[in-house]
Structures are given as C-alpha cells and as structure tokens.
Amino acid sequence: MDIIDILLSALRGAFAPEAAVYALAAIGLNVHFGYTGLLNFGQVGFMLVGAYGLAISVSTFGWPMWVGVLVGLLCAAVLALLLGLPTLRLRGDYLAIVTIAAAEIMRLVYRAEFANDVTGSVYGLQQFANPFFELNPIPTGSYGVGRFSYSERDLWVMLLGWTLVAVVALMVYLLVHSPWGRVLKGIREDEDAVRALGKNVFGFKIQSLLIGGVIGGLAGVMFAIGFQSVQPDTFNPEITFFLWTVLLMGGAGRVLGPIVGAWMFWFLLVLMDTSLRQALSAGYISDSILSPSDIGPLRFAVVGLLLMLIMIYRPQGVLGSRREMLLRDR
Amino acid sequence: MTDEPKDVQGAADERAELGDSEIVEARQLAEEAVEETVLPDESALAGLTGTPGIAKPDPILVADGVSRAFGGLKAVDVGHLEVQRGTITSLIGPNGAGKTTLFNVLTGFDRADSGTWSFDGRPAAGLAAHKMARRGMVRTFQLTKALTRLTVLENMKLAAVGQRGENFFNALVPPLWRPQEGGLEKRALELLDRFKLAHMRDSFAGELSGGQRKLLEMARALMVGPSMVMLDEPMAGVNPALTQSLLGHVRALRDEGMTVLFVEHDMDVVMGISDWVVCMAQGQVIAEGPPEQIRSNRTVIDAYLGTRYDEPGAKE
Ligand SMILES: Nc1ncnc2c1ncn2[C@@H]1O[C@H](COP(=O)(O)OP(=O)(O)O)[C@@H](O)[C@H]1O
Ligand SMILES: [Mg+2]
C-alpha cells in the first residue's frame, strides 16, 4: 500500500471533471435550500434535462452545439416552472415530493423504448460535443505528478468546468448579498413574516427555483460535454442525495459551501476506493471478506459514515457558522 | 389557529428571559412615552354610541358580511364593521372569539367564505397578503415572527418597499442598488433607536429576548411605511413594564397619523389606550363603543364571564 499514491489519486478526484459537475449542481441546490429553504429532492432531474437538452439537440436533430447548450438550460427552466407553479403556493413538503417523483419519472421516460428515436433509450446518446474538444489548445499528454495527473482532454474539461463554477459562484455571491438575496433569506426563516412586509413570496420562490434549477441544468450540460455521452441511468436518484451530502458537508447557506463540499466528497470517495483496492491487492483484506466488485458500494457506505460523523460533530458543515446554526430551533 | 397552548409556554419563556435591568429600562421608556402622549383627539368619535356595526365619520377600513368557517365552526361572522382613520381601535374578546381569524382574513392571510371589505376607499377583498401590505395595511403576528438568522438590521432593511435591488437582474449589478442602501440603513437605525434596539443592530434576530423580538417586529412593520398597523396581541406574554412601553409605542403610531387596530383579549390593558373598542365573541361583533362604555357593557361582561376569562391576570 502506497499512502502517497492513494493521496495523489484522491487529490486527482477532488478536482476531476465530475467534482466540477457536482459543485455546480450543489450550488443550485444551495440557492434552493441554503438561501430559500426550498426542499428540492430532484436536482438530478434538472441535470438530466440539461444534459439531454444538449445531447438530443445535437445528436438527434443535428443542431449546432451552442444551440444545444441553450436548449439544455431552457429545458431546466421549463422544468422549474412546471414543478414550481403548482407547488410553491403549498406547504414546503409538496415541492419535495414532486421533485423527487418528477426526476425519477423523467429518467424512466428518457430510457423507455418508445423514446428510442429521440433519446436513444437505455443506450443514450454520444459524441455531441466534438466542437468543444476540437477547440482544445492543450497539447496531447499527461500533466501532473504521479497519480495526480490529467490528460489534455480532462484539463480542457476541467478548465471549462471550474471556470463555470467560479462564474456561477460569483453570481450567487452577488445575488445573496443583494436585497433580492435578503428576501430569499427572509423566506427561508419565515415566509409569512416576509409576506406581511409586502413581498411577493411566491414570485421570489419561483425565481429561486428557476435559478437553482438552471444551475443544475448547467451542471448536466457540463457533464454531457465532459463525457461526450449521456445515459438515463447515470441520472438516478442517488445523485440527488450525493448532492445533498456535498451541500451539507460543505455548509448550506455559504457561497463556497458546495464547492468545498464537492472537493471533500470526491476526495473521500476516491480515497476510500483506492485504499480499499490497494488493501485488497496487498492482501491486508482477505478476498473472502471483500471482493473487488464490493468496493463500489462499500466506498459510499464509508462516505455515508463520514457524513454522519460530520453531522454529529459539525452539523453546520465545514464552512457553516455554529452561531447561526444554533438559532435554527429557537 | 391552534397555537394557543404554545403561547402559554412562550409567555413563561419571555418573562424568564427579561433581566431586571431590562425591566427598569422598559419602565422608564413607558413613563417617557406616557409623558409625551398628546391627548387623543376623540372628537371624531365623540357622541357615537356603541351599536355594533355603527358607521364612523371617516373609516379607513369597512367590512361587510365577512365570514369564515372551519368545518362546522363559524370562526368569524361579522355583519358590518368600520374602523375610524387615525384612531387606536382595540379588538377584544375572549380566547377563541375569532380575532386572529378576522385579522388573517382582512390582511389576506386567510380567505373569507363570504363578505367584502375595503381599505382606504378601495375594495380589498380577496387581495393577496403582500398586496394588502403594499397598500399600507401591515400586520404583526400573535406568535412573534423574527427572521432569526438575519441580523436585526437586515430584518429592518428587508421590510423597506421600492428596493431596486429586489429585482433579480438589478441584484447582479450592485451599483444599481447600493446607493439606496444608505438611506434604508439610516431610516432603519432611526427606528431601531426609537425602539431601543440600535445596540443590537448586528445581532441575529434569533439572539434577541422575547420582548425585544416584539419590539423588532413592530419596528420592522413601520419600515414598510404603513397607514394602518394591525397588531395581533402585541402584549401577550410580555412583562408589565414592557407592556407599558409597547403601549407607549402604539400611542406614538397614532400620534404620527397611523391607524392602529390591535387585538388583545385582556380588557384592562386596552382601556387606557383605546379610542374605540370592538368586542368579539364566537365570531361576531357583540359590542363596540368608547372604552368606558364597553367596560360596563353587560353583553361584554357576560361574554367574558361566560368563558371565565374575567379573572384578573388571566392569560391565554
Ligand atoms: N386553521 C384553523 N383550523 C380550524 N379551526 C381554527 C383555525 N384557526 C382558528 N380556528 C378556530 O376558530 C376559532 C377562532 O380562533 P381565533 O381566531 O384564533 O381566536 P382568537 O384570536 O380570538 O383567540 C377558534 O375556535 C379556533 O379554534
Ligand atoms: Mg388570537
């Protein structure tokens, strides 16, 4: 077992394209939950429509890639309205139920046989982001030290991904430090009080759901570009729960919370994965106890355990403020 | 609403939270407030007798046939009610009389089963709560609603109307809204000063004591610039000294030209301060009139006796 090797792999995981996708999607969730108190349990649905908006536009309809990106974002916006308009006047749990159901229904519809001509059903769609990779100025090669290295393709995707994360985080920073953000935070605390002060609470909640959803859609688009491939079963409900993990670990209601959370989540996940694999191959763990195919699920179990520990010892997340958190139940 | 039991708990907590110094401070405040008070101009309502539904010379709020039932229970069933502009009108009645429900209906927080009402001369029935507030009718809640994880100053600034930065696109461009913030802050601090909360400006509202939260809620309502303030039991669960201070603030609102309608189930509290008293029982307005008249009104006494809320010091 090589500790350095394991750490370098984990570090690689923390900044890999997937981490950028998770950071983006969790930023959207942060707008919903961290700043407005909306319970969205279907963020993966926004990613799905974003990713497929791009993939279908290009692969099925032959439209230019940039049109596909816009279509992806537009689909996320439409989804937000469809889910929000009927539910945001009702109690908070309605949104939770509707989002979780909608995300799962969409996955099933996109993978259905009858949708094959458009979505490619269970096989999905591939090769719709070629123009993006043709623009890659980075020479072929591997960059980094040891296991902490990326191909020129990865770097190019990461450059886009983390730039988007930075831009979106800046946007969220501006928003939550504005009077607009003040109203959202008020709604998070007590929407009736805010209503009594003359604010159109419903309108603000719709805006919040839209913005966070479109950011989720952007994460989906980013995912589709990075992997040049979409399959419906990538977008299963557990992604939403990983995103919640990311958000709560990093700190909800903090601009950088989801970003730090995504780094930590992927660092820990890859750390577990690599160390378990190495322990297995070095014979520290007998393969009568653990077979290589168990590692996938087990690493999530260990991350889940770590999340529990964080929630017990630092319930406000890494960046959250304890002083604020303690006020919640008063 | 079925929040009453919690209220009893809240009352005890809030009393416990107040320190001695706070009580002394509140008492001083109350005395100041009393001294400053100009005698109410009762002429507008002078000579009116206490028939339920009687017309007022210059009503800001006129309600007709407002009813609201929960299942079989008619929580509110008000034939006709007018509230005179620029006065303090108290809405009294035993616990469960329908005062909060009437408030909720009039302010757009609940829908009426039937009835119409107008505010400031314009029809207001069925208007959404935030639109009602925009029109100038701003309410507070029986269970104080401080926005706990916002600072006291943020609570205040949030309430201001006409903020350019509340538009999503403007929010992204601070130069478009920053200039407004200074003015808001100045106004907020003036109000906080008046309510003796200025030293708490950067504390989270959740860190305030129960009494301070009541004060904050009232101050915050004023940030909206209301013409009518609807206070739902602002004195509930507050120690006697703070009650006096709150009454002083209520008087000050009227002296600035606002109309105040406030709910209180304790008759004694309202007698000294009200220009007019409306008494509800079982959803209906059973009596209204000047305070002296209401105090000796047989129907009112019966309503209170009937529900055993007459004992001195009885609280919800
Ligand atoms: N949301 C509700 N659902 C059912 N019953 C309610 C509801 N709100 C109030 N009530 C009932 O309506 C009556 C009037 O209540 P309320 O307006 O709170 O009285 P008050 O404020 O005068 O004490 C009470 O009997 C109460 O139990
Ligand atoms: Mg009440």
XYZ file of C-alpha atoms and ligand atoms in Angstrom:
674
model
C 0.000 0.000 0.000
C 1.365 3.342 -1.041
C -0.018 6.225 1.006
C 1.367 8.873 -1.319
C -0.213 7.122 -4.248
C -3.559 6.971 -2.520
C -3.459 10.645 -1.545
C -2.486 11.718 -5.040
C -5.371 9.738 -6.516
C -7.741 11.279 -4.024
C -6.438 14.736 -4.868
C -6.934 13.992 -8.519
C -10.517 13.006 -7.774
C -11.195 16.215 -5.877
C -10.584 18.373 -8.951
C -11.658 15.986 -11.701
C -14.480 16.971 -14.085
C -17.041 15.042 -12.013
C -16.252 17.180 -8.990
C -16.881 20.347 -11.003
C -20.228 18.933 -12.136
C -21.179 18.128 -8.549
C -20.040 21.535 -7.329
C -22.224 23.269 -9.923
C -25.293 21.169 -9.211
C -24.828 21.649 -5.465
C -24.538 25.422 -5.930
C -28.004 25.255 -7.500
C -29.248 23.246 -4.553
C -27.689 25.803 -2.238
C -29.776 28.562 -3.830
C -32.843 26.428 -3.213
C -32.197 25.093 0.241
C -29.346 27.113 1.696
C -30.829 30.501 0.870
C -34.555 29.979 0.286
C -35.293 26.900 2.357
C -36.838 25.078 -0.612
C -36.680 21.303 -0.391
C -35.651 20.062 -3.820
C -35.073 16.324 -3.794
C -34.853 16.065 -7.541
C -31.845 18.140 -8.519
C -30.707 15.226 -10.687
C -33.811 15.831 -12.824
C -32.530 19.297 -13.710
C -29.172 17.773 -14.624
C -30.911 15.189 -16.764
C -32.911 17.665 -18.826
C -29.825 19.872 -19.178
C -27.639 17.020 -20.384
C -30.266 15.599 -22.713
C -31.197 19.049 -23.995
C -27.697 19.292 -25.415
C -27.401 15.650 -26.482
C -30.766 15.462 -28.258
C -30.341 18.822 -29.975
C -27.035 17.781 -31.500
C -27.269 14.006 -31.945
C -30.941 13.683 -32.821
C -31.727 16.959 -34.519
C -28.299 17.886 -35.834
C -28.361 21.414 -34.408
C -25.156 23.260 -33.571
C -23.683 22.551 -30.149
C -24.192 26.055 -28.764
C -27.886 25.815 -29.592
C -27.919 22.526 -27.705
C -26.442 24.192 -24.636
C -29.166 26.833 -24.706
C -31.822 24.167 -25.192
C -30.447 22.307 -22.155
C -30.656 25.396 -19.961
C -34.089 26.245 -21.316
C -35.353 22.748 -20.506
C -34.170 23.170 -16.919
C -36.001 26.500 -16.691
C -39.206 24.954 -18.049
C -38.889 22.082 -15.594
C -38.516 24.555 -12.724
C -41.706 26.312 -13.761
C -43.607 23.064 -14.220
C -42.608 21.881 -10.766
C -42.814 25.228 -9.008
C -46.001 26.836 -10.262
C -48.347 24.204 -8.832
C -46.436 23.539 -5.607
C -44.785 26.692 -4.322
C -48.032 28.114 -3.008
C -48.438 24.997 -0.875
C -46.513 23.755 2.126
C -42.837 23.045 1.622
C -43.079 19.271 1.543
C -45.135 19.330 -1.654
C -42.148 20.561 -3.617
C -40.026 17.815 -2.076
C -42.425 15.077 -3.148
C -42.994 16.479 -6.619
C -39.311 16.998 -7.382
C -38.268 13.524 -6.309
C -41.082 11.955 -8.317
C -40.519 14.115 -11.397
C -36.813 13.323 -11.556
C -37.478 9.598 -11.409
C -40.349 9.740 -13.903
C -38.141 11.601 -16.365
C -35.376 9.068 -16.074
C -37.876 6.302 -16.809
C -39.374 8.180 -19.751
C -35.991 9.027 -21.255
C -34.911 5.392 -21.060
C -38.211 3.998 -22.357
C -38.304 2.024 -25.586
C -40.825 4.381 -27.205
C -38.397 7.279 -26.779
C -35.605 5.430 -28.522
C -35.593 7.562 -31.670
C -35.112 10.728 -29.677
C -33.221 9.777 -26.534
C -31.531 6.524 -27.571
C -33.384 4.873 -24.660
C -31.104 2.897 -22.316
C -28.102 3.346 -24.615
C -28.337 7.094 -24.529
C -26.534 9.392 -26.932
C -22.849 10.000 -27.660
C -20.451 12.305 -29.471
C -22.305 15.589 -29.400
C -19.553 17.815 -28.043
C -16.931 17.409 -30.730
C -16.692 21.148 -31.491
C -15.683 21.724 -27.864
C -12.838 19.240 -27.979
C -11.711 20.486 -31.393
C -11.054 23.830 -29.740
C -8.740 22.282 -27.127
C -5.426 24.158 -27.333
C -3.642 21.908 -24.816
C -1.076 19.613 -26.475
C -1.590 15.876 -26.100
C -0.005 14.486 -22.967
C -0.347 13.843 -19.299
C 0.017 16.704 -16.843
C 0.731 16.457 -13.132
C 2.688 14.350 -10.648
C 2.236 10.611 -10.306
C -1.391 9.683 -9.882
C -2.303 13.360 -9.615
C -2.295 13.871 -13.366
C -4.812 14.615 -16.025
C -4.967 14.108 -19.779
C -5.205 17.148 -22.046
C -8.883 16.296 -22.515
C -9.523 16.232 -18.773
C -7.701 19.516 -18.325
C -9.721 21.166 -21.048
C -12.989 19.951 -19.493
C -11.781 20.980 -16.029
C -10.868 24.414 -17.295
C -14.418 24.872 -18.550
C -15.964 23.209 -15.508
C -14.126 25.100 -12.788
C -14.442 28.364 -14.716
C -18.194 27.832 -14.756
C -18.112 27.028 -11.044
C -16.227 30.261 -10.363
C -18.525 32.375 -12.510
C -21.699 30.854 -11.064
C -20.367 31.166 -7.508
C -19.618 34.836 -8.147
C -23.122 35.309 -9.477
C -24.592 33.622 -6.402
C -22.360 35.774 -4.196
C -23.725 38.933 -5.794
C -27.281 37.667 -5.548
C -27.231 36.625 -1.917
C -25.594 39.857 -0.839
C -28.254 41.932 -2.561
C -31.731 42.939 -1.432
C -33.003 40.101 -3.645
C -30.987 37.634 -1.597
C -32.180 39.279 1.603
C -35.751 38.479 0.645
C -34.819 34.855 -0.095
C -33.163 34.507 3.293
C -36.221 36.052 4.908
C -38.402 33.460 3.186
C -36.089 30.748 4.455
C -36.677 31.960 8.008
C -40.423 32.612 7.865
C -42.303 33.199 4.673
C -45.423 34.593 6.332
C -43.423 37.322 8.000
C -41.960 38.288 4.632
C -45.386 38.236 3.026
C -46.659 40.542 5.745
C -43.949 43.013 4.753
C -45.341 43.253 1.231
C -43.044 40.887 -0.633
C -44.408 38.592 -3.307
C -43.117 35.440 -1.685
C -44.419 33.138 -4.415
C -42.650 35.156 -7.087
C -39.351 35.048 -5.215
C -39.655 31.312 -4.617
C -40.278 30.726 -8.318
C -37.216 32.813 -9.152
C -35.134 30.854 -6.695
C -36.309 27.515 -8.059
C -35.607 28.753 -11.595
C -32.101 29.954 -10.873
C -31.070 26.924 -8.849
C -32.673 24.630 -11.426
C -30.931 26.279 -14.357
C -27.633 25.973 -12.489
C -28.478 22.269 -12.084
C -29.192 22.160 -15.812
C -25.824 23.760 -16.469
C -24.216 21.029 -14.375
C -25.970 18.490 -16.598
C -24.762 20.230 -19.749
C -21.262 20.294 -18.298
C -21.494 16.587 -17.528
C -22.676 15.795 -21.064
C -19.843 17.802 -22.589
C -17.187 16.308 -20.357
C -18.132 12.728 -21.018
C -19.420 13.111 -24.581
C -22.107 10.666 -23.597
C -25.395 10.535 -21.713
C -27.299 7.522 -20.446
C -30.524 7.772 -18.459
C -29.283 5.545 -15.675
C -26.468 7.928 -14.876
C -29.157 10.211 -13.538
C -30.551 8.013 -10.807
C -31.959 9.411 -7.566
C -28.820 8.729 -5.552
C -27.088 11.573 -7.396
C -29.502 13.970 -5.704
C -28.558 12.551 -2.339
C -24.853 12.850 -3.118
C -25.522 16.484 -3.934
C -27.247 16.971 -0.591
C -24.251 15.318 1.043
C -21.948 17.708 -0.790
C -24.017 20.703 0.274
C -24.399 19.733 3.921
C -20.763 18.710 4.241
C -19.518 21.984 2.804
C -22.074 24.157 4.555
C -25.530 25.199 3.302
C -26.118 28.910 3.009
C -22.432 29.623 2.322
C -21.365 30.620 -1.169
C -18.310 28.373 -1.105
C -20.008 25.567 0.835
C -20.975 23.447 -2.181
C -17.547 23.868 -3.768
C -15.636 22.802 -0.687
C -18.193 20.053 -0.209
C -17.621 18.726 -3.733
C -13.847 18.670 -3.201
C -14.259 16.822 0.077
C -16.824 14.390 -1.278
C -14.715 13.353 -4.248
C -11.508 13.350 -2.249
C -13.032 10.978 0.302
C -14.732 8.837 -2.292
C -11.574 8.266 -4.290
C -9.537 7.905 -1.116
C -11.808 5.076 0.027
C -11.872 3.495 -3.373
C -8.111 3.488 -3.864
C -7.218 2.434 -0.352
C -9.707 -0.418 -0.360
C -8.426 -1.600 -3.723
C -4.832 -1.397 -2.610
C -5.561 -3.096 0.685
C -7.242 -5.879 -1.202
C -4.454 -6.408 -3.709
C -1.823 -6.235 -0.971
C -3.705 -8.913 0.940
C -4.486 -6.745 4.015
C -8.116 -7.583 3.459
C -8.845 -11.178 2.582
C -10.854 -11.539 -0.628
C -13.089 -13.953 1.181
C -14.401 -10.918 3.083
C -14.416 -8.367 0.291
C -14.421 -8.929 -3.430
C -13.311 -6.148 -5.800
C -16.885 -5.690 -7.013
C -17.965 -4.787 -3.460
C -15.658 -1.809 -3.339
C -18.000 0.438 -5.345
C -20.881 0.215 -2.887
C -18.642 -0.007 0.176
C -16.876 3.282 -0.509
C -20.258 5.004 -0.474
C -21.078 3.340 2.808
C -17.856 4.694 4.264
C -18.535 8.173 2.875
C -22.005 7.922 4.407
C -20.450 7.089 7.739
C -18.130 10.075 7.466
C -21.095 12.271 6.659
C -22.796 11.050 9.801
C -19.741 11.902 11.848
C -19.556 15.370 10.323
C -23.229 15.938 11.005
C -22.727 14.885 14.617
C -19.589 16.878 15.304
C -20.012 19.748 12.862
C -23.690 19.902 11.910
C -23.320 23.273 10.215
C -20.887 21.803 7.670
C -17.261 22.732 7.199
C -17.903 26.376 6.297
C -21.124 26.905 8.225
C -21.400 29.082 11.285
C -22.243 27.353 14.531
C -23.688 30.566 15.960
C -26.207 30.731 13.126
C -26.997 27.067 13.254
C -27.874 27.140 16.916
C -30.541 29.752 16.234
C -32.447 27.488 13.928
C -34.506 25.729 16.563
C -35.234 28.652 18.824
C -55.386 28.754 14.934
C -54.412 26.116 17.360
C -51.282 27.853 18.545
C -52.689 28.809 21.919
C -51.030 26.169 24.140
C -47.632 27.076 22.755
C -48.362 30.662 23.646
C -48.588 29.911 27.320
C -45.174 28.365 27.137
C -43.896 31.344 25.143
C -45.223 33.733 27.748
C -43.367 31.998 30.515
C -40.163 31.875 28.491
C -40.328 35.502 27.570
C -40.849 36.584 31.144
C -37.977 34.463 32.249
C -35.746 35.956 29.603
C -36.147 39.526 30.736
C -33.461 40.666 33.120
C -34.029 43.230 35.886
C -32.180 45.971 34.072
C -34.353 45.403 31.082
C -37.465 45.778 33.157
C -36.239 49.024 34.666
C -35.341 50.290 31.229
C -38.734 49.346 29.877
C -40.447 51.080 32.779
C -38.540 54.290 32.128
C -39.451 54.041 28.493
C -43.047 53.603 29.381
C -43.005 56.673 31.571
C -41.398 58.758 28.864
C -43.922 57.527 26.385
C -46.790 58.476 28.674
C -45.444 61.973 29.223
C -45.019 62.586 25.518
C -48.511 61.495 24.704
C -50.821 64.122 23.387
C -54.372 63.635 24.466
C -56.237 61.747 21.762
C -58.493 63.713 19.545
C -61.659 61.938 20.408
C -63.852 64.441 18.698
C -64.104 62.293 15.602
C -65.775 59.556 17.539
C -67.402 61.776 20.166
C -71.084 61.255 20.637
C -71.139 57.930 18.803
C -72.954 55.252 20.709
C -71.934 51.680 20.871
C -74.193 49.856 18.499
C -72.359 47.032 16.732
C -71.703 47.987 13.108
C -72.163 51.708 13.628
C -70.863 53.971 10.834
C -67.815 56.165 11.525
C -67.195 59.632 10.078
C -64.022 58.711 8.190
C -63.452 54.960 8.122
C -60.192 53.592 6.710
C -61.483 50.028 6.846
C -65.042 48.968 6.107
C -66.034 45.298 6.277
C -69.356 43.781 5.283
C -70.665 40.294 5.911
C -67.241 38.763 6.423
C -67.433 35.134 7.415
C -65.012 32.280 7.749
C -65.834 28.797 8.959
C -63.581 25.906 9.880
C -65.600 22.788 9.318
C -68.804 23.376 11.215
C -67.334 26.120 13.382
C -68.086 29.681 12.317
C -64.886 31.326 13.473
C -65.794 34.728 12.044
C -69.206 36.096 11.170
C -69.059 39.874 11.178
C -72.038 41.807 9.844
C -70.615 45.278 9.483
C -67.503 46.837 10.929
C -65.828 50.181 10.376
C -62.524 51.400 11.724
C -62.047 55.135 12.069
C -58.926 56.572 10.468
C -56.217 57.835 12.801
C -57.505 56.134 15.931
C -56.460 53.280 18.128
C -59.188 50.691 17.865
C -58.932 47.639 20.060
C -60.373 44.321 19.098
C -61.093 42.454 22.298
C -62.865 39.253 23.097
C -62.275 36.018 24.925
C -59.840 33.465 23.624
C -61.237 31.759 20.520
C -63.554 34.654 19.663
C -62.206 34.822 16.124
C -59.989 37.898 16.442
C -56.938 36.333 14.826
C -59.050 34.736 12.124
C -60.638 38.102 11.299
C -57.133 39.593 11.143
C -55.975 36.811 8.845
C -58.921 37.306 6.530
C -58.657 41.091 6.360
C -54.902 41.028 5.741
C -55.109 38.365 3.029
C -53.532 35.582 5.065
C -56.722 33.558 5.006
C -59.615 33.605 2.568
C -63.117 34.551 3.593
C -66.046 32.305 2.813
C -68.083 35.382 2.070
C -68.036 39.121 2.524
C -66.421 42.216 1.119
C -64.227 44.863 2.627
C -62.496 47.964 1.504
C -59.330 49.603 2.710
C -58.647 53.282 2.204
C -61.650 53.533 -0.078
C -60.647 50.734 -2.440
C -62.085 47.216 -2.489
C -59.662 44.855 -0.812
C -61.495 41.533 -0.535
C -59.515 38.577 -1.829
C -56.330 40.590 -2.230
C -53.097 38.636 -1.654
C -51.362 39.290 1.644
C -48.362 41.043 0.141
C -50.601 43.339 -1.899
C -52.516 44.268 1.220
C -49.248 45.202 2.885
C -48.219 47.237 -0.161
C -51.468 49.146 0.114
C -50.474 50.160 3.608
C -52.099 47.616 5.893
C -49.257 45.915 7.716
C -49.735 43.305 10.390
C -47.770 41.582 13.102
C -48.359 38.103 14.450
C -49.587 36.739 17.736
C -46.558 34.442 17.808
C -43.674 36.757 17.083
C -42.023 36.147 13.753
C -38.459 37.348 13.950
C -36.361 36.286 10.971
C -33.931 34.539 13.254
C -30.880 34.043 11.064
C -30.965 37.570 9.712
C -29.439 40.361 11.744
C -31.654 42.944 13.373
C -30.586 45.480 10.756
C -31.259 43.032 7.920
C -34.708 42.375 9.360
C -35.370 46.086 9.130
C -33.901 46.673 5.686
C -35.759 43.706 4.264
C -39.039 45.400 5.102
C -38.470 48.581 3.095
C -40.534 48.936 -0.055
C -39.413 50.048 -3.501
C -35.964 48.456 -3.341
C -34.346 48.356 -6.766
C -32.092 45.512 -5.699
C -35.069 43.212 -5.217
C -35.191 42.804 -8.976
C -33.138 39.766 -9.962
C -31.193 41.457 -12.737
C -30.515 44.626 -10.757
C -29.310 42.451 -7.886
C -26.415 41.307 -10.069
C -25.233 44.883 -10.546
C -24.550 46.386 -7.103
C -24.085 49.968 -8.365
C -27.762 49.914 -9.289
C -28.963 49.315 -5.729
C -26.080 50.175 -3.363
C -26.914 53.882 -3.320
C -30.353 53.070 -1.894
C -28.937 51.063 0.999
C -27.570 54.098 2.829
C -30.981 55.692 3.040
C -32.594 52.465 4.177
C -29.983 51.979 6.835
C -30.462 55.482 8.151
C -34.205 55.037 8.424
C -33.786 51.578 9.962
C -31.394 52.896 12.592
C -33.718 55.759 13.481
C -36.496 53.272 14.110
C -34.211 50.892 15.989
C -33.127 53.787 18.124
C -36.693 54.645 18.955
C -37.400 51.023 19.889
C -34.169 50.830 21.899
C -32.697 48.144 19.662
C -29.938 50.104 17.947
C -27.238 48.475 20.070
C -28.407 45.083 18.787
C -28.243 46.014 15.109
C -25.673 43.371 14.197
C -27.020 40.585 16.385
C -29.069 37.860 14.814
C -32.755 38.403 15.476
C -32.750 34.915 16.976
C -30.447 36.172 19.708
C -32.956 38.737 20.969
C -35.094 38.195 24.054
C -38.803 37.630 23.633
C -39.644 41.220 24.446
C -37.023 42.569 22.081
C -38.461 40.425 19.313
C -41.860 42.030 19.832
C -40.246 45.433 19.563
C -38.348 44.383 16.450
C -41.494 43.094 14.814
C -43.230 46.396 15.428
C -40.276 48.437 14.233
C -39.979 46.262 11.159
C -43.641 46.781 10.312
C -43.031 50.531 10.383
C -40.252 50.181 7.800
C -42.982 49.338 5.285
C -44.458 52.801 5.818
C -47.976 51.626 6.671
C -51.077 53.770 7.011
C -52.699 51.117 9.173
C -50.961 48.801 11.593
C -52.650 45.603 12.683
C -51.135 44.214 15.867
C -52.160 40.745 16.992
C -51.745 40.576 20.753
C -48.504 42.538 20.925
C -48.717 42.420 24.692
C -49.248 38.683 25.045
C -46.651 37.085 27.271
C -44.801 40.302 27.944
C -43.925 41.533 31.418
C -45.925 44.504 32.785
C -43.124 47.029 32.297
C -42.654 46.110 28.665
C -46.413 46.175 28.198
C -46.363 49.828 29.207
C -43.524 50.521 26.817
C -45.348 48.776 23.961
C -48.484 50.769 24.732
C -46.377 53.902 24.527
C -45.197 52.876 21.077
C -48.754 52.140 19.976
C -49.806 55.636 21.058
C -46.889 57.086 19.168
C -48.065 55.385 15.991
C -51.435 57.045 16.272
C -49.858 60.386 17.052
C -47.940 60.071 13.793
C -51.205 59.674 11.964
C -51.377 55.927 11.581
C -54.478 53.907 12.292
C -53.941 51.110 14.762
C -56.156 48.076 15.122
C -54.906 45.863 17.834
C -56.067 42.626 19.238
C -55.986 42.000 22.927
C -58.003 39.593 24.947
C -57.206 41.254 28.268
C -59.775 44.026 28.625
C -57.881 46.013 31.221
C -54.863 46.528 29.003
C -56.798 48.287 26.284
C -58.989 50.566 28.350
C -56.462 53.318 28.899
C -55.207 53.494 25.376
C -58.083 52.875 23.020
C -60.182 55.483 21.282
C -62.662 52.804 20.401
C -63.161 49.217 21.446
C -64.727 46.436 19.424
C -65.658 43.286 21.269
C -65.989 39.945 19.537
C -67.377 36.700 20.859
C -67.989 33.494 18.984
C -67.084 35.104 15.701
C -69.443 38.052 15.967
C -69.059 41.669 16.940
C -71.210 41.775 20.043
C -70.485 45.326 21.099
C -68.457 48.370 20.176
C -68.024 51.792 21.622
C -65.761 54.053 23.642
C -63.766 52.214 26.317
C -65.823 53.429 29.329
C -68.980 52.219 27.673
C -67.522 48.812 26.844
C -66.206 48.308 30.341
C -69.678 48.463 31.756
C -71.405 46.801 28.837
C -73.488 43.862 30.055
C -73.037 41.786 26.865
C -69.292 42.190 27.031
C -69.086 41.229 30.672
C -71.253 38.206 30.010
C -69.085 37.148 27.105
C -66.016 37.281 29.310
C -67.738 35.709 32.290
C -69.215 33.000 30.151
C -65.782 31.844 29.180
C -64.206 32.512 32.571
C -61.597 34.872 31.203
C -62.589 37.621 33.576
C -60.232 36.680 36.377
C -57.604 39.335 36.849
C -54.326 38.318 35.312
C -55.879 35.528 33.255
C -53.725 34.895 30.242
C -54.083 32.564 27.308
N -56.805 26.952 10.969
C -57.847 26.641 11.770
N -58.459 25.457 11.654
C -59.507 25.129 12.450
N -60.015 25.922 13.394
C -59.448 27.128 13.571
C -58.321 27.538 12.771
N -57.967 28.785 13.155
C -58.811 29.120 14.148
N -59.690 28.137 14.402
C -60.772 28.187 15.389
O -61.502 29.363 15.169
C -61.857 29.974 16.396
C -61.326 31.381 16.444
O -59.926 31.333 16.613
P -59.019 32.635 16.662
O -59.369 33.499 15.527
O -57.613 32.194 16.767
O -59.495 33.291 18.015
P -58.824 34.463 18.879
O -57.700 35.031 18.104
O -59.925 35.417 19.095
O -58.367 33.846 20.148
C -61.298 29.084 17.490
O -62.339 28.255 17.940
C -60.240 28.285 16.801
O -60.095 27.029 17.389
Mg -55.647 35.106 18.553
